[in-house]
Coordinates of C-alpha atoms and ligand atoms in Angstrom, one line a residue:
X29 CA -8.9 -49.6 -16.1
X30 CA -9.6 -46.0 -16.6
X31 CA -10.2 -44.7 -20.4
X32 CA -7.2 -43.2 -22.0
X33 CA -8.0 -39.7 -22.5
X34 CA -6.6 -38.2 -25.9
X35 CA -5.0 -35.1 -24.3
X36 CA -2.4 -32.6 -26.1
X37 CA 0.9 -32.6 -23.7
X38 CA 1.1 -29.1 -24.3
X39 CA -1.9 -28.9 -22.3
X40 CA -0.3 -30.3 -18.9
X41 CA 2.3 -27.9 -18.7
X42 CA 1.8 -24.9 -16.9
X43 CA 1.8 -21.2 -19.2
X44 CA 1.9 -17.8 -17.6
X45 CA 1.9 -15.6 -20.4
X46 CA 2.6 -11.9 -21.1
X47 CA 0.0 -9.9 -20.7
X48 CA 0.6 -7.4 -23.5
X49 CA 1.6 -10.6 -25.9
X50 CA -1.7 -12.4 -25.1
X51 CA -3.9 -9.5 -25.2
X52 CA -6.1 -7.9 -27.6
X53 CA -5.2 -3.8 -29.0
X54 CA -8.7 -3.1 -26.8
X55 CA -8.0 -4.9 -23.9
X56 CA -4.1 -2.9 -24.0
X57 CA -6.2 0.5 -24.1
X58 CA -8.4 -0.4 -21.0
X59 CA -5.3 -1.4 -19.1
X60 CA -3.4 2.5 -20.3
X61 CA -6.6 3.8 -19.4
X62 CA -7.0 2.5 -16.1
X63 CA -3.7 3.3 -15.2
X64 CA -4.5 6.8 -16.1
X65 CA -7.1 6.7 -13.1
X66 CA -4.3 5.1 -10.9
X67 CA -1.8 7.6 -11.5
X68 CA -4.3 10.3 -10.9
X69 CA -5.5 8.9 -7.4
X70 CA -2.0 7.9 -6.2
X71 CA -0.1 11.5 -6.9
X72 CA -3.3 12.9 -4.5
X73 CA -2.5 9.4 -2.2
X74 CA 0.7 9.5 -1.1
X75 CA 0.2 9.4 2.9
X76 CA -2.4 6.6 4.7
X77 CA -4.5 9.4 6.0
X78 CA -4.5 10.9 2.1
X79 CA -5.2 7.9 0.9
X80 CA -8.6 7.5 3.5
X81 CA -9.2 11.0 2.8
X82 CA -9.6 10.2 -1.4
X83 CA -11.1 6.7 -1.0
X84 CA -13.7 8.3 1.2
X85 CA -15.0 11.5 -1.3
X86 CA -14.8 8.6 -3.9
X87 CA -17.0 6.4 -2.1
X88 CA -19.3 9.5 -0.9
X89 CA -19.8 10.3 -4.6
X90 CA -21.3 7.2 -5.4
X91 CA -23.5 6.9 -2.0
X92 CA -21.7 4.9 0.7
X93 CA -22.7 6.6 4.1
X94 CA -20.7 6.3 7.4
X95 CA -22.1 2.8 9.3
X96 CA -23.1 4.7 12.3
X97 CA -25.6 6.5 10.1
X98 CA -27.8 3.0 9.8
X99 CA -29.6 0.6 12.3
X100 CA -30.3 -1.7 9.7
X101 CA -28.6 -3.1 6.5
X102 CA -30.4 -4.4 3.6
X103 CA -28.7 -5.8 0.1
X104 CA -27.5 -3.2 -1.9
X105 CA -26.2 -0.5 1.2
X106 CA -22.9 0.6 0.7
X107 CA -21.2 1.8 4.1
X108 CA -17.7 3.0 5.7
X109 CA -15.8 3.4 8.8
X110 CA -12.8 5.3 8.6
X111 CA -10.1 3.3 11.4
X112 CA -8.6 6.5 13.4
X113 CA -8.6 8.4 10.2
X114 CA -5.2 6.0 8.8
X115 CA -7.2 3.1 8.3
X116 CA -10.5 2.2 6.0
X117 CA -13.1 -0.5 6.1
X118 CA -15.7 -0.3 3.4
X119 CA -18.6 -2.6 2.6
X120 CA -21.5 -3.7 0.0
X121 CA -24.4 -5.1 1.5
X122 CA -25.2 -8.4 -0.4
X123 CA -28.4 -10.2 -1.1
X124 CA -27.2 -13.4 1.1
X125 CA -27.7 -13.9 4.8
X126 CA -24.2 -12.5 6.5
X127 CA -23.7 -16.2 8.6
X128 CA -23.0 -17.2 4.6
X129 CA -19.6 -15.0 5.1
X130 CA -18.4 -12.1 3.7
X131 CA -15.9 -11.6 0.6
X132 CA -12.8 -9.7 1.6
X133 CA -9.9 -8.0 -0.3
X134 CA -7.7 -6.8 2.3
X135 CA -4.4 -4.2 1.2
X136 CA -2.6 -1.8 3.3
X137 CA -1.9 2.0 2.4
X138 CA 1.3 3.1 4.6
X139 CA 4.4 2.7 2.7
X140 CA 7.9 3.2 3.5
X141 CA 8.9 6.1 4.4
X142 CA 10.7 8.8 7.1
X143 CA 8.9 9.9 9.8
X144 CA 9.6 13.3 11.8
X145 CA 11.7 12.3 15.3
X146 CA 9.4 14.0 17.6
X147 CA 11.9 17.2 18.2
X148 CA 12.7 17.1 15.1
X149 CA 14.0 20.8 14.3
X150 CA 18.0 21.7 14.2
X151 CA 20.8 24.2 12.7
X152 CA 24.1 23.0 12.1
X153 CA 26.6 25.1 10.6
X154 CA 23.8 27.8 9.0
X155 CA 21.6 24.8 7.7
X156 CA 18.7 24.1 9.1
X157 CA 17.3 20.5 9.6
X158 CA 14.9 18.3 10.5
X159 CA 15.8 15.0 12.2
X160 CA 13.7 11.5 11.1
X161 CA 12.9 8.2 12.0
X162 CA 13.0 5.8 9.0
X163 CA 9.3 3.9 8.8
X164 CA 9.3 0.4 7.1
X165 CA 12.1 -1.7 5.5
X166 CA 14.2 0.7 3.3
X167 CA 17.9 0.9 2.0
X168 CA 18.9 4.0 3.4
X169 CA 21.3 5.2 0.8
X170 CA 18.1 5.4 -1.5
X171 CA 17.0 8.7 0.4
X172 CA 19.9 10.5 -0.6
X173 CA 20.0 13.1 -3.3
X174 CA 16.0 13.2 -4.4
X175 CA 13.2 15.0 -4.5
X176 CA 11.1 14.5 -1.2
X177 CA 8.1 16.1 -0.1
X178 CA 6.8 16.8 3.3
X179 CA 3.0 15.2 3.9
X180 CA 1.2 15.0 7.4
X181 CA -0.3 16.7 10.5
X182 CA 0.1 19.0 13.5
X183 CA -2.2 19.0 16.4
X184 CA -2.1 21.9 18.3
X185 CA -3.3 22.1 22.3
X186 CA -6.4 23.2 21.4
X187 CA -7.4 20.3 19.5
X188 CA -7.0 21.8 16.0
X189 CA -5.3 19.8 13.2
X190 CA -2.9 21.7 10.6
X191 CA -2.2 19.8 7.4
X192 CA 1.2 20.2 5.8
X193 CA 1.8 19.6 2.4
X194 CA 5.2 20.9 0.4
X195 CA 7.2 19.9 -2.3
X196 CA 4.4 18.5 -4.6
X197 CA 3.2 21.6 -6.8
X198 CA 5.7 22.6 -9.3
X199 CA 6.6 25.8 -8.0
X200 CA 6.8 24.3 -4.0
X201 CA 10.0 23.9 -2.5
X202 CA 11.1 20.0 -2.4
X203 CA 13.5 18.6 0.9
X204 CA 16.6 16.9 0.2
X205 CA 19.0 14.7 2.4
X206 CA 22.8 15.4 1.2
X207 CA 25.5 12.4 0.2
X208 CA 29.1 12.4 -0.4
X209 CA 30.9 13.4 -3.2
X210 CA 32.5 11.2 -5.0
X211 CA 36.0 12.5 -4.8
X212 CA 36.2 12.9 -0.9
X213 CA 34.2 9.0 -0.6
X214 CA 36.7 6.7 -1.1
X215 CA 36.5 5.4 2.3
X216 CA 32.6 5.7 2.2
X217 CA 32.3 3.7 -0.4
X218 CA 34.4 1.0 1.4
X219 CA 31.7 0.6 3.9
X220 CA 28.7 -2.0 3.7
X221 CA 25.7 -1.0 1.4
X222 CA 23.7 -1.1 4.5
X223 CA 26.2 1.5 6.6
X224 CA 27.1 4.1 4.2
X225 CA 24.5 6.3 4.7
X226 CA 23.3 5.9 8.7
X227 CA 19.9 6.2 10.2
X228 CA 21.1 9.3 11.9
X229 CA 22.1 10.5 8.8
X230 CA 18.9 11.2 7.6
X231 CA 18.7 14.4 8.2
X232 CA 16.9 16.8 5.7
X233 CA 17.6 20.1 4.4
X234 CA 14.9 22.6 5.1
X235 CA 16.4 25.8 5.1
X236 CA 19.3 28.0 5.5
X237 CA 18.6 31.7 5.6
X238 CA 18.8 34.1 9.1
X239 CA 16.0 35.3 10.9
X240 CA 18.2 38.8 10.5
X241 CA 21.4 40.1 9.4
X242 CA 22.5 40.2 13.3
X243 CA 24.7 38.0 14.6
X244 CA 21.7 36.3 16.9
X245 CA 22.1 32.8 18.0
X246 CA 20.0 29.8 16.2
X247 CA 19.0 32.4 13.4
X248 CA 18.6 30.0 11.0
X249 CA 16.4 27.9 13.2
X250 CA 14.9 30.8 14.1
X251 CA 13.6 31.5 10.6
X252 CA 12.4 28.4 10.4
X253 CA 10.0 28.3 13.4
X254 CA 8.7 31.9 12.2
X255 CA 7.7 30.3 9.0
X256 CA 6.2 27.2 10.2
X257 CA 4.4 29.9 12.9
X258 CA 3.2 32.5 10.2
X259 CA 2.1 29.6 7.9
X260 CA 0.8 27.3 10.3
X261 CA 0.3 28.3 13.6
X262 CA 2.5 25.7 14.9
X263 CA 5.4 25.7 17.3
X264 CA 8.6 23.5 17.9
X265 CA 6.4 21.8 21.1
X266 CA 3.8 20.9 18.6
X267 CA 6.2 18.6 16.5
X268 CA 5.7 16.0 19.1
X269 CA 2.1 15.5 18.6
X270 CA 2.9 15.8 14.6
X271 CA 2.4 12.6 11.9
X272 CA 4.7 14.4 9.7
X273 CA 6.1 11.7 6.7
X274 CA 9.2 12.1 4.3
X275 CA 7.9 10.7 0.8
X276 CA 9.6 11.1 -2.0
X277 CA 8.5 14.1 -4.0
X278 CA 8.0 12.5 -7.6
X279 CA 4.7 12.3 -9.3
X280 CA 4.0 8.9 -10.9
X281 CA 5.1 8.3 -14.4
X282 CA 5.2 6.4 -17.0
X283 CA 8.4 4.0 -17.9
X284 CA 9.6 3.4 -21.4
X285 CA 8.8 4.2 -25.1
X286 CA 6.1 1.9 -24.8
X287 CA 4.8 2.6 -21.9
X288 CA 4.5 -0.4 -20.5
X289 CA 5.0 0.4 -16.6
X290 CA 4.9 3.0 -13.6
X291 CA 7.0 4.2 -11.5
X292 CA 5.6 5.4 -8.5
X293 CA 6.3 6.3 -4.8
X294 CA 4.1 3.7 -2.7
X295 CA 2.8 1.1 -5.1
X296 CA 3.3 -1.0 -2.3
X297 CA 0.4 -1.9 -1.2
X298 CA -1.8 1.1 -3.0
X299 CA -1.8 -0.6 -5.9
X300 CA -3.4 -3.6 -4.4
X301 CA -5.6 -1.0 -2.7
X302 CA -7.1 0.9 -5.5
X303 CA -7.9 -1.8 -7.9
X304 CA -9.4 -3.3 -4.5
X305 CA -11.3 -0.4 -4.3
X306 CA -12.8 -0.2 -7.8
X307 CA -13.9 -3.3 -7.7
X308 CA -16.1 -2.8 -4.5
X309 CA -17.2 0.6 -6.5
X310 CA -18.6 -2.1 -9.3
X311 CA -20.6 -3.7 -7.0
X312 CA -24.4 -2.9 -6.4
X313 CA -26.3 -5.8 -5.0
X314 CA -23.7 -8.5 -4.4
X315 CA -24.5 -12.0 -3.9
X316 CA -22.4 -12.0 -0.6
X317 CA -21.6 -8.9 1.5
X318 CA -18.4 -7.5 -0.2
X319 CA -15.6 -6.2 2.1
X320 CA -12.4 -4.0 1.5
X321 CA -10.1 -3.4 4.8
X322 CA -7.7 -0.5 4.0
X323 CA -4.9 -0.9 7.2
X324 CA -2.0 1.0 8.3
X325 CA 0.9 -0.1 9.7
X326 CA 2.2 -2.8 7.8
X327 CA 5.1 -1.6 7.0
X328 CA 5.9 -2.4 10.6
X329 CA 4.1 -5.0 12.0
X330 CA 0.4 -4.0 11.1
X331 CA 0.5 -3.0 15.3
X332 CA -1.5 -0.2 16.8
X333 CA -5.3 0.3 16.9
X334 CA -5.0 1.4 12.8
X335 CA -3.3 -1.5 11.9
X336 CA -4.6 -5.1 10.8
X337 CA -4.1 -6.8 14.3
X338 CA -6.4 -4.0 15.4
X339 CA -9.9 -5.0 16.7
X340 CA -11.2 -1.8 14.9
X341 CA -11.5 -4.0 11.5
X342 CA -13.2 -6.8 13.4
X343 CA -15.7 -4.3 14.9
X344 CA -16.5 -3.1 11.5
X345 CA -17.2 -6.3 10.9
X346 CA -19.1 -7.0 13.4
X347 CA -21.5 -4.5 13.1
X348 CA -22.3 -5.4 9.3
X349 CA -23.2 -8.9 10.9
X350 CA -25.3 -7.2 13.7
X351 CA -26.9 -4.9 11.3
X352 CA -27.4 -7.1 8.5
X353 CA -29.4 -10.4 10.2
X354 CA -31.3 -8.1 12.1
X355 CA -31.5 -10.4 15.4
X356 CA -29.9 -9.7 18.8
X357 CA -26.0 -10.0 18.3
X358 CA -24.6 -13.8 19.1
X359 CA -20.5 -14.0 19.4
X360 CA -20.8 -17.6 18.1
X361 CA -23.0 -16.9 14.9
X362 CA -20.5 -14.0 14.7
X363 CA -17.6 -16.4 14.4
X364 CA -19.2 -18.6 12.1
X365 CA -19.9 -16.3 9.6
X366 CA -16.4 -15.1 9.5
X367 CA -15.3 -18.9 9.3
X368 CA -17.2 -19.2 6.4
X369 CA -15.6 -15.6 4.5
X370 CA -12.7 -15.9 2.4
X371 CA -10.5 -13.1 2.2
X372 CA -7.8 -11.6 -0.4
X373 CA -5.4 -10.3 1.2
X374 CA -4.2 -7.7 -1.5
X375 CA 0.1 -7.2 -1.4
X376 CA 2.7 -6.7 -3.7
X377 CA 5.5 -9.3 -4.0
X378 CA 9.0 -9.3 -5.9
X379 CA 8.7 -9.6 -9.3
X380 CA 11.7 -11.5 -11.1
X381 CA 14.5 -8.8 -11.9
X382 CA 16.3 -10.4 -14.7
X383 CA 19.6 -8.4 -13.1
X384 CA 19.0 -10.0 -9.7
X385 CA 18.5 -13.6 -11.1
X386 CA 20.4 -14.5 -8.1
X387 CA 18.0 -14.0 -5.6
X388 CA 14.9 -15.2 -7.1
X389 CA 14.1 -19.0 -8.3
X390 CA 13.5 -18.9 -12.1
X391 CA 11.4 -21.3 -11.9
X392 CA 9.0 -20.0 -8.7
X393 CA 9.0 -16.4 -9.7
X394 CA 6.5 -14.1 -10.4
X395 CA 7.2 -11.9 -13.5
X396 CA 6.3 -8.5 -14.9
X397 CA 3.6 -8.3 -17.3
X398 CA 2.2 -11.5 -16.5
X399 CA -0.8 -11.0 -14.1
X400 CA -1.7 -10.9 -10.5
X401 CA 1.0 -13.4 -8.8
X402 CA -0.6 -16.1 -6.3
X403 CA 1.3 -16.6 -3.6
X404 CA 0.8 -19.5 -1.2
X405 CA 2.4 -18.8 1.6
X406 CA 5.6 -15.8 2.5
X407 CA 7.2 -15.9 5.8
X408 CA 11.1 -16.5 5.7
X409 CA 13.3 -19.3 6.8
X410 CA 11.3 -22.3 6.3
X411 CA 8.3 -20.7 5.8
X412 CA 8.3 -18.8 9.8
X413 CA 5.8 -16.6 10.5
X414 CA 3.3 -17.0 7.2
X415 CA -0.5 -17.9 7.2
X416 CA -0.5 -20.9 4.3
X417 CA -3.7 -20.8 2.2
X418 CA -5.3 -24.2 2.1
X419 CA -5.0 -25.9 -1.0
X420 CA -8.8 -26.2 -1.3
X421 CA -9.1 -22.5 -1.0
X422 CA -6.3 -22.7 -3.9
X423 CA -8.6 -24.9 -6.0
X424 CA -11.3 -22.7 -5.7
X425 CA -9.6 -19.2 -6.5
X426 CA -7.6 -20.7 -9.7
X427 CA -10.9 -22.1 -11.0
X428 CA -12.9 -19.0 -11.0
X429 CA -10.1 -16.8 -12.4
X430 CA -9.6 -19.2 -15.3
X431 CA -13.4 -19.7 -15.6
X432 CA -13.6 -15.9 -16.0
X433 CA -10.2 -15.4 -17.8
X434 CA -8.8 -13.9 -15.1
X435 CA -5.3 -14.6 -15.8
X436 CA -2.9 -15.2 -12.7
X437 CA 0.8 -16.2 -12.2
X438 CA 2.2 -17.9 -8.7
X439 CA 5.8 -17.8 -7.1
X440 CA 7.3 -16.8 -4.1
X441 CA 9.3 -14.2 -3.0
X442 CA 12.7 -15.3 -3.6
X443 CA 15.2 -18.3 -3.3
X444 CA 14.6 -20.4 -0.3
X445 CA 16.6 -18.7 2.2
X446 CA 17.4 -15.7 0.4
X447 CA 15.1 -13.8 3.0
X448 CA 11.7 -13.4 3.2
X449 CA 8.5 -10.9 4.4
X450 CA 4.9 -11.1 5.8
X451 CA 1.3 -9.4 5.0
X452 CA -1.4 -9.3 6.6
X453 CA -2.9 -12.4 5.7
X454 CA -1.9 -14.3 9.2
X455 CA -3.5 -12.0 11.4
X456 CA -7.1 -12.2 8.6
X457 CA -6.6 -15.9 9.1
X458 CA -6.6 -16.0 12.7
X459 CA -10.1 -15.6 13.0
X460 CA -10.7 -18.6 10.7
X461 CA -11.2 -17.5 7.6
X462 CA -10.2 -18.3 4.1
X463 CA -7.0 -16.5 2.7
X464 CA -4.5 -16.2 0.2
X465 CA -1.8 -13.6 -0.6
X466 CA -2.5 -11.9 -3.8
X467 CA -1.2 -8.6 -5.9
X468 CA 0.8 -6.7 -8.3
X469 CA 4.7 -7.9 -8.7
X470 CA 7.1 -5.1 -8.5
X471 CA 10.4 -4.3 -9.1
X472 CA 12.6 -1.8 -6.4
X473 CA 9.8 -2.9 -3.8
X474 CA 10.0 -0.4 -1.4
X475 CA 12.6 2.2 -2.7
X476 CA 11.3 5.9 -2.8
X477 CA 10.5 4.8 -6.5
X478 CA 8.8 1.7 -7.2
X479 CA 7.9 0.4 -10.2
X480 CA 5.0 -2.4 -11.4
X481 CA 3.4 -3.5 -15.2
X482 CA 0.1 -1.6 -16.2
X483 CA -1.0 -4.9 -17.6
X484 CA -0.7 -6.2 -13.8
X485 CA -2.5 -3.4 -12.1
X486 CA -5.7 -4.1 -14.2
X487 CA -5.3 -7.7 -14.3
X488 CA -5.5 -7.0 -10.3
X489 CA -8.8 -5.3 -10.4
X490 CA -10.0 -7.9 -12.9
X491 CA -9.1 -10.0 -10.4
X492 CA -9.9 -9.0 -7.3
X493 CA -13.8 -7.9 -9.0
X494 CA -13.6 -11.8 -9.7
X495 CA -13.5 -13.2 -6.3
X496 CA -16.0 -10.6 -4.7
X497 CA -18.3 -11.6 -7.3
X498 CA -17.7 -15.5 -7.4
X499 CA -16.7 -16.8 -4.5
Ligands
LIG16 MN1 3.0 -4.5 1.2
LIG17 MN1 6.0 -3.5 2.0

């Protein structure tokens, strides 16, 4: 018979404490001062191409070079490829040979959002407006009667881009989508949350002066298209090869006397992405080759050759393996090495809103303040449509986070059947790889203001540095 042990029973329960109740006055001012550094990077961030654009001077400054730049890679190289300008893949050479695998954190950096329609330009009763195309999973009604800001491109036929930015300096102009007053909606508030405010209704406010004081048809469109043509050398044709987003126009800020969170447009997924981020920027001779995959698209399916189900990431990939053994390229050595990687794949999840208890299982929640939240599997119904980490691959992350005081939380999304959602993690695990679904909780995932725990965010990177550097 086995020896008794003499164990405490408080010991076999399972704690996931509060962050700020667990953690030292230092360790606090680390976590405010990192979220300093978020805040900063995000309110420059707020677009996928914005955020490639930052990630990429950051990553210049401190001497990663563009892949195509070398034909050989040794420990210690620090290279890039930019995917179509929305996407990012990024990698530290490490001192290992690459068929030992790589060590991937994988986020996304589109959020939700509305997109221009692509003639998007109208006047209706001397207001000018432009039409959109919601992007992602959003209640609509949330875009009503806020701030928003106008972020993205125009190509023109001669190749050249024009970048548009308004409504994020203080003395910009900011965009606004109208709602009914309260005294005329009676039978507008009868309606279904999710039918009050329609997706044709989106429509946003962008002007509403004449081109002149003559009674000239379209005048207020008119003015319009002069301005966009004095300022940018654009014209209405040109809207249809335009990436022009609707995001709200708020700057991240801090929530509560204390402190204690952010509210932000776009946490999900940029803050998995930038503590992802920093902790590839800590690394300068790895053990393993270190990997962060930036996508786009996720928001809707992680389709299209900048999202995660594109074959631009596995290229990327690819060539690090090519470049790093050094021997003529073999598909099945290829595939080995990415059987034996093990991957992060860096979302955001629900945290438990104590006002929503209904939704959420108490006990299988994640909670604000209380560290990175493991999450198993997502999916909906039964679990459809989720990549399930092995429980192996469980074992293995859980023991080098405690071993380095990492400390995590797990749950799921919500009740069994309340809904569900996906990542990215099924189409990483696809080529054989190792994954699990970790990040930041949040609460209002996916309204135009979001909101998540500093104590979280640098638990993340503490994280997320953990398994590049352990696993
Ligand atoms: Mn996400
Ligand atoms: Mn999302």
């Amino acid at each position: 018979m086995a020896k008794k042990k003499n164990t405490d029973s408080k010991e076999l329960f399972a704690e996931f404490p509060n962050l700020y109740k667990v953690s030292s006055d230092d360790d606090i001012d680390t976590c405010m001062e990192f979220a300093e550094d978020y805040k900063a990077f995000l309110n420059v961030s707020k677009t996928e191409r914005e955020f490639v654009i930052t990630s990429v001077e950051a990553a210049e400054s401190i001497g990663f070079v563009d892949i195509d730049t070398k034909e050989n890679l040794e420990a210690g190289d620090k290279v890039y490829t930019s995917i179509r300008g929305k996407g990012l893949a990024l990698a530290v050479i490490g001192k290992k040979p690459a068929i030992n695998g790589f060590n991937i954190l994988g986020a996304h950096i589109d959020s939700p959002r509305l997109d221009l329609k692509p003639n998007p330009i109208y006047e209706d009763e001397e207001t000018c407006y432009f039409k959109t195309h919601y992007y992602g999973g959003i209640k609509k009604y949330q875009w009503t009667t806020i701030p928003l800001a106008i972020h993205g491109v125009v190509f023109t036929k001669d190749g050249k881009k024009h970048e548009i930015v308004v409504g994020e300096k203080e003395d910009d102009p900011i965009f606004y989508i109208t709602d009914l007053l309260p005294h005329l909606g009676g039978d507008q508030m009868k309606r279904n949350a999710s039918e009050f405010i329609s997706g044709e209704d989106l429509n946003v406010i962008i002007g509403g002066r004449p081109i002149s004081k003559e009674d000239t048809k379209n005048a207020y469109k008119a003015n319009i298209l002069k301005f966009l043509n004095d300022n940018y050398g654009i014209k209405e044709k040109d809207f249809v090869s335009g990436e022009i987003e609707i995001v709200s126009a708020m700057k991240a800020r801090d929530v509560g006397f204390d402190r204690a969170f952010i509210a932000a447009y776009g946490h999900d997924d940029k803050v998995c992405a930038y503590p992802a981020l920093m902790a590839l920027f800590d690394q300068e001779k790895p053990n393993k080759t270190c990997v962060v995959l930036l996508t786009d698209k996720e928001e809707i399916g992680s389709y299209a050759n900048s999202g995660a189900q594109s074959v631009l990431y596995e290229n990327f990939m690819m060539e690090i393996f090519a470049k790093q053994s050094g021997e003529a390229f073999n598909l099945l050595s290829y595939r080995k090495c990415i059987a034996n990687s093990k991957m992060l794949s860096a979302d955001v999840s629900n945290a438990y809103d104590p006002k929503y208890a209904s939704v959420s299982d108490a006990r299988n929640s994640a909670y604000m303040s209380h560290g990175i939240k493991l999450e198993k599997y997502v999916g909906s119904r039964g679990k459809s449509g989720t990549n399930e980490a092995n429980g192996d691959f469980v074992a293995e992350i859980t023991r080098i986070f405690e071993e380095n005081s990492v400390l995590w939380q797990t749950g799921e999304l919500g009740k069994v059947d309340a809904g569900g959602g996906g990542t990215i993690s099924a189409y990483m695990a696809k080529h054989g790889m190792e994954v699990i679904d970790c990040g930041v909780p949040v609460w209002s995932m996916h309204a135009p203001y979001e909101v998540i725990s500093k104590m979280d965010l640098y638990c993340t990177y503490l994280a997320y540095k953990c398994f590049i550097e352990n696993i």
